[in-house]
mmCIF file of C-alpha atoms in Angstrom:
data_model
loop_
_atom_site.group_PDB
_atom_site.id
_atom_site.type_symbol
_atom_site.label_atom_id
_atom_site.label_comp_id
_atom_site.label_asym_id
_atom_site.label_seq_id
_atom_site.Cartn_x
_atom_site.Cartn_y
_atom_site.Cartn_z
ATOM 1 C CA MET U 1 9.691 -30.561 2.965
ATOM 2 C CA LEU U 2 9.760 -28.008 6.069
ATOM 3 C CA LYS U 3 13.188 -26.626 5.200
ATOM 4 C CA ARG U 4 12.025 -25.856 1.761
ATOM 5 C CA ALA U 5 8.872 -24.439 2.943
ATOM 6 C CA VAL U 6 10.754 -21.970 5.205
ATOM 7 C CA TRP U 7 12.936 -20.580 2.525
ATOM 8 C CA GLN U 8 10.421 -20.376 0.126
ATOM 9 C CA GLY U 9 7.827 -18.950 2.168
ATOM 10 C CA LEU U 10 10.102 -16.177 3.352
ATOM 11 C CA VAL U 11 10.632 -15.280 -0.420
ATOM 12 C CA ALA U 12 6.995 -15.614 -1.117
ATOM 13 C CA GLY U 13 6.089 -13.444 1.931
ATOM 14 C CA LEU U 14 8.551 -10.736 0.966
ATOM 15 C CA THR U 15 7.322 -10.634 -2.367
ATOM 16 C CA GLY U 16 3.630 -10.410 -1.272
ATOM 17 C CA ALA U 17 4.478 -7.659 1.105
ATOM 18 C CA LEU U 18 6.048 -5.699 -1.499
ATOM 19 C CA VAL U 19 3.225 -6.034 -3.964
ATOM 20 C CA MET U 20 0.752 -5.051 -1.237
ATOM 21 C CA THR U 21 2.889 -2.036 -0.352
ATOM 22 C CA ALA U 22 2.899 -0.964 -4.009
ATOM 23 C CA ALA U 23 -1.086 -1.529 -4.215
ATOM 24 C CA GLU U 24 -1.306 0.557 -1.005
ATOM 25 C CA LYS U 25 0.578 3.312 -2.252
ATOM 26 C CA LEU U 26 -1.479 3.471 -5.524
ATOM 27 C CA GLU U 27 -4.559 3.285 -3.552
ATOM 28 C CA GLN U 28 -3.416 6.022 -1.302
ATOM 29 C CA ARG U 29 -2.741 8.360 -4.223
ATOM 30 C CA VAL U 30 -6.071 7.837 -5.390
ATOM 31 C CA THR U 31 -7.970 7.994 -1.849
ATOM 32 C CA GLY U 32 -5.569 10.447 -0.095
ATOM 33 C CA ARG U 33 -5.377 8.139 2.857
ATOM 34 C CA PRO U 34 -2.436 8.732 4.902
ATOM 35 C CA ASP U 35 -0.017 6.068 5.980
ATOM 36 C CA SER U 36 -1.121 3.910 8.937
ATOM 37 C CA TYR U 37 0.983 3.421 11.881
ATOM 38 C CA VAL U 38 -0.679 0.787 13.341
ATOM 39 C CA PRO U 39 2.125 -1.776 12.659
ATOM 40 C CA ALA U 40 4.651 0.389 14.464
ATOM 41 C CA GLN U 41 2.575 0.722 17.527
ATOM 42 C CA VAL U 42 1.895 -3.003 17.554
ATOM 43 C CA LEU U 43 5.684 -3.413 17.322
ATOM 44 C CA ALA U 44 6.179 -1.081 20.167
ATOM 45 C CA ARG U 45 3.681 -2.921 22.383
ATOM 46 C CA LEU U 46 5.180 -6.357 21.655
ATOM 47 C CA THR U 47 8.712 -5.446 22.258
ATOM 48 C CA GLY U 48 8.455 -2.502 25.014
ATOM 49 C CA LEU U 49 9.841 0.151 22.768
ATOM 50 C CA PRO U 50 8.745 3.722 23.623
ATOM 51 C CA GLU U 51 5.306 4.215 22.411
ATOM 52 C CA GLY U 52 4.361 7.615 20.684
ATOM 53 C CA ARG U 53 5.171 8.880 17.294
ATOM 54 C CA GLN U 54 6.774 5.690 15.974
ATOM 55 C CA PRO U 55 9.587 6.025 13.420
ATOM 56 C CA ARG U 56 9.145 4.785 9.875
ATOM 57 C CA TRP U 57 11.746 1.964 10.509
ATOM 58 C CA GLN U 58 9.441 0.416 13.168
ATOM 59 C CA ASN U 59 6.480 0.650 10.728
ATOM 60 C CA LEU U 60 8.456 -1.037 8.003
ATOM 61 C CA THR U 61 9.834 -3.734 10.321
ATOM 62 C CA MET U 62 6.530 -4.890 11.482
ATOM 63 C CA HIS U 63 4.833 -4.473 7.868
ATOM 64 C CA TYR U 64 7.372 -6.377 6.187
ATOM 65 C CA GLY U 65 8.180 -8.773 9.176
ATOM 66 C CA GLN U 66 4.582 -9.756 9.431
ATOM 67 C CA GLY U 67 4.307 -10.382 5.521
ATOM 68 C CA VAL U 68 7.543 -12.382 5.617
ATOM 69 C CA LEU U 69 6.959 -14.619 8.466
ATOM 70 C CA VAL U 70 3.290 -15.261 7.622
ATOM 71 C CA GLY U 71 4.449 -16.266 3.982
ATOM 72 C CA VAL U 72 5.904 -19.436 5.691
ATOM 73 C CA LEU U 73 2.382 -20.613 6.414
ATOM 74 C CA ARG U 74 1.402 -20.073 2.633
ATOM 75 C CA SER U 75 4.614 -21.900 1.653
ATOM 76 C CA VAL U 76 3.703 -24.903 4.040
ATOM 77 C CA MET U 77 0.226 -25.043 2.440
ATOM 78 C CA ALA U 78 1.616 -25.133 -1.018
ATOM 79 C CA GLN U 79 4.287 -27.812 -0.237
ATOM 80 C CA ALA U 80 1.260 -29.933 1.459
ATOM 81 C CA GLY U 81 -0.423 -29.731 -1.962
ATOM 82 C CA LEU U 82 -3.008 -26.798 -1.140
ATOM 83 C CA ARG U 83 -2.314 -24.540 -3.916
ATOM 84 C CA GLY U 84 -3.965 -22.055 -6.348
ATOM 85 C CA VAL U 85 -6.962 -19.804 -5.928
ATOM 86 C CA TRP U 86 -8.775 -21.754 -3.176
ATOM 87 C CA ALA U 87 -5.530 -22.031 -1.032
ATOM 88 C CA SER U 88 -4.824 -18.288 -1.548
ATOM 89 C CA THR U 89 -8.438 -17.425 -0.447
ATOM 90 C CA MET U 90 -8.162 -19.521 2.501
ATOM 91 C CA PHE U 91 -4.897 -17.875 3.251
ATOM 92 C CA THR U 92 -6.295 -14.400 2.977
ATOM 93 C CA ALA U 93 -8.399 -15.234 6.219
ATOM 94 C CA LEU U 94 -5.168 -16.327 7.748
ATOM 95 C CA ARG U 95 -3.467 -13.104 7.079
ATOM 96 C CA LEU U 96 -6.353 -10.891 8.240
ATOM 97 C CA SER U 97 -6.502 -13.005 11.276
ATOM 98 C CA ASN U 98 -2.921 -12.587 11.995
ATOM 99 C CA ASP U 99 -3.206 -8.894 11.997
ATOM 100 C CA GLN U 100 -6.454 -8.606 13.979
ATOM 101 C CA ILE U 101 -4.913 -10.855 16.766
ATOM 102 C CA LEU U 102 -1.852 -8.841 17.245
ATOM 103 C CA GLU U 103 -3.690 -5.497 16.924
ATOM 104 C CA ASN U 104 -6.507 -6.412 19.481
ATOM 105 C CA ALA U 105 -4.261 -8.411 21.823
ATOM 106 C CA THR U 106 -1.918 -5.377 22.201
ATOM 107 C CA GLY U 107 -4.815 -2.954 22.274
ATOM 108 C CA VAL U 108 -3.834 -0.961 19.442
ATOM 109 C CA GLY U 109 -6.702 -2.066 17.194
ATOM 110 C CA ALA U 110 -10.460 -2.620 17.583
ATOM 111 C CA PRO U 111 -12.376 -5.684 16.090
ATOM 112 C CA PRO U 112 -12.951 -4.956 12.394
ATOM 113 C CA LEU U 113 -16.778 -4.930 12.880
ATOM 114 C CA THR U 114 -16.367 -1.733 14.636
ATOM 115 C CA TRP U 115 -14.604 -0.319 11.615
ATOM 116 C CA PRO U 116 -16.010 2.278 9.208
ATOM 117 C CA ARG U 117 -16.951 -0.003 6.136
ATOM 118 C CA PRO U 118 -14.786 1.839 3.636
ATOM 119 C CA GLU U 119 -11.671 1.232 6.034
ATOM 120 C CA LEU U 120 -12.558 -2.475 6.546
ATOM 121 C CA LEU U 121 -12.977 -2.858 2.620
ATOM 122 C CA ILE U 122 -9.556 -1.303 1.828
ATOM 123 C CA ASP U 123 -8.059 -3.570 4.450
ATOM 124 C CA ILE U 124 -9.542 -6.790 3.206
ATOM 125 C CA VAL U 125 -8.708 -5.587 -0.530
ATOM 126 C CA HIS U 126 -4.873 -4.967 0.542
ATOM 127 C CA LYS U 127 -4.635 -8.335 2.597
ATOM 128 C CA SER U 128 -6.191 -10.112 -0.294
ATOM 129 C CA VAL U 129 -3.470 -8.742 -2.603
ATOM 130 C CA TYR U 130 -1.008 -9.876 -0.310
ATOM 131 C CA ALA U 131 -2.417 -13.320 -0.056
ATOM 132 C CA PHE U 132 -2.799 -13.933 -3.658
ATOM 133 C CA ALA U 133 0.961 -12.473 -4.294
ATOM 134 C CA THR U 134 2.270 -14.631 -1.898
ATOM 135 C CA GLY U 135 0.437 -17.479 -3.126
ATOM 136 C CA VAL U 136 1.583 -17.505 -6.596
ATOM 137 C CA VAL U 137 5.095 -17.329 -5.524
ATOM 138 C CA ALA U 138 4.616 -20.192 -2.856
ATOM 139 C CA ASP U 139 2.692 -22.227 -5.479
ATOM 140 C CA ALA U 140 5.413 -21.899 -8.120
ATOM 141 C CA LEU U 141 8.220 -22.592 -5.822
ATOM 142 C CA ALA U 142 6.512 -25.711 -4.403
ATOM 143 C CA ALA U 143 5.649 -26.730 -8.083
ATOM 144 C CA ARG U 144 9.390 -27.220 -8.693
ATOM 145 C CA ASP U 145 9.386 -29.999 -5.857
ATOM 146 C CA GLY U 146 6.458 -31.950 -7.540
ATOM 147 C CA ALA U 147 2.922 -32.711 -6.146
ATOM 148 C CA GLY U 148 2.132 -32.379 -2.459
ATOM 149 C CA PRO U 149 0.997 -35.169 -0.237
ATOM 150 C CA GLY U 150 -2.346 -34.018 -0.566
ATOM 151 C CA GLN U 151 -2.246 -33.743 -4.473
ATOM 152 C CA ARG U 152 -0.735 -37.386 -4.474
ATOM 153 C CA HIS U 153 -3.511 -38.652 -2.361
ATOM 154 C CA ALA U 154 -6.204 -36.990 -4.479
ATOM 155 C CA ALA U 155 -4.638 -38.573 -7.707
ATOM 156 C CA LEU U 156 -5.545 -41.911 -6.145
ATOM 157 C CA ARG U 157 -9.166 -41.088 -6.545
ATOM 158 C CA PRO U 158 -10.395 -37.620 -7.031
ATOM 159 C CA GLY U 159 -12.701 -36.317 -4.342
ATOM 160 C CA ARG U 160 -12.982 -37.135 -0.777
ATOM 161 C CA HIS U 161 -14.059 -40.981 -0.223
ATOM 162 C CA ALA U 162 -13.932 -43.056 3.005
ATOM 163 C CA ASP U 163 -12.533 -45.972 1.168
ATOM 164 C CA VAL U 164 -9.341 -44.136 0.021
ATOM 165 C CA GLY U 165 -7.070 -44.246 3.019
ATOM 166 C CA PRO U 166 -4.086 -41.895 3.877
ATOM 167 C CA LEU U 167 -0.838 -42.327 1.755
ATOM 168 C CA ASP U 168 1.657 -44.587 3.549
ATOM 169 C CA ARG U 169 4.517 -42.833 5.483
ATOM 170 C CA VAL U 170 7.170 -43.477 2.725
ATOM 171 C CA ALA U 171 5.072 -41.889 0.054
ATOM 172 C CA ALA U 172 3.965 -39.006 2.327
ATOM 173 C CA ARG U 173 7.575 -38.081 3.281
ATOM 174 C CA ARG U 174 8.779 -37.853 -0.418
ATOM 175 C CA ALA U 175 7.081 -34.433 -0.511
#
């Protein structure tokens, strides 16, 4: 399961990052908001690259690198049986958290509650676009492998019940 989750997540994450970038470019045309170089600044701090005016390649490396790598988490969710709108909603919080941890830990960003509300809304919308686009691809790829362990467990008796135990190890490994 894990090997499939990795390659499927890389594909799903790249797709999500591409869709998010397209949505950002469209939004920037409408709002006139300039490109953000926060991803490049975070990469410079994480790697020890020179700070200052970051080249576009650093920005794109961090922007797409994060999207691709975090996509693996969404793929693991899909392989486990966490699929659909609910899973993509949960994943949106993971994607936002990933950004905020890196930005705040490096001192490049500030906690979102301190941001101007329009800027915060734009960030949430874009990360949601990423999360749902990544989810569509991750779910479709995982569905080709069949139901995940969580889905098979739920099929025993829908809902959460104390008298329905976990799948046996053999059944759980078939995922």
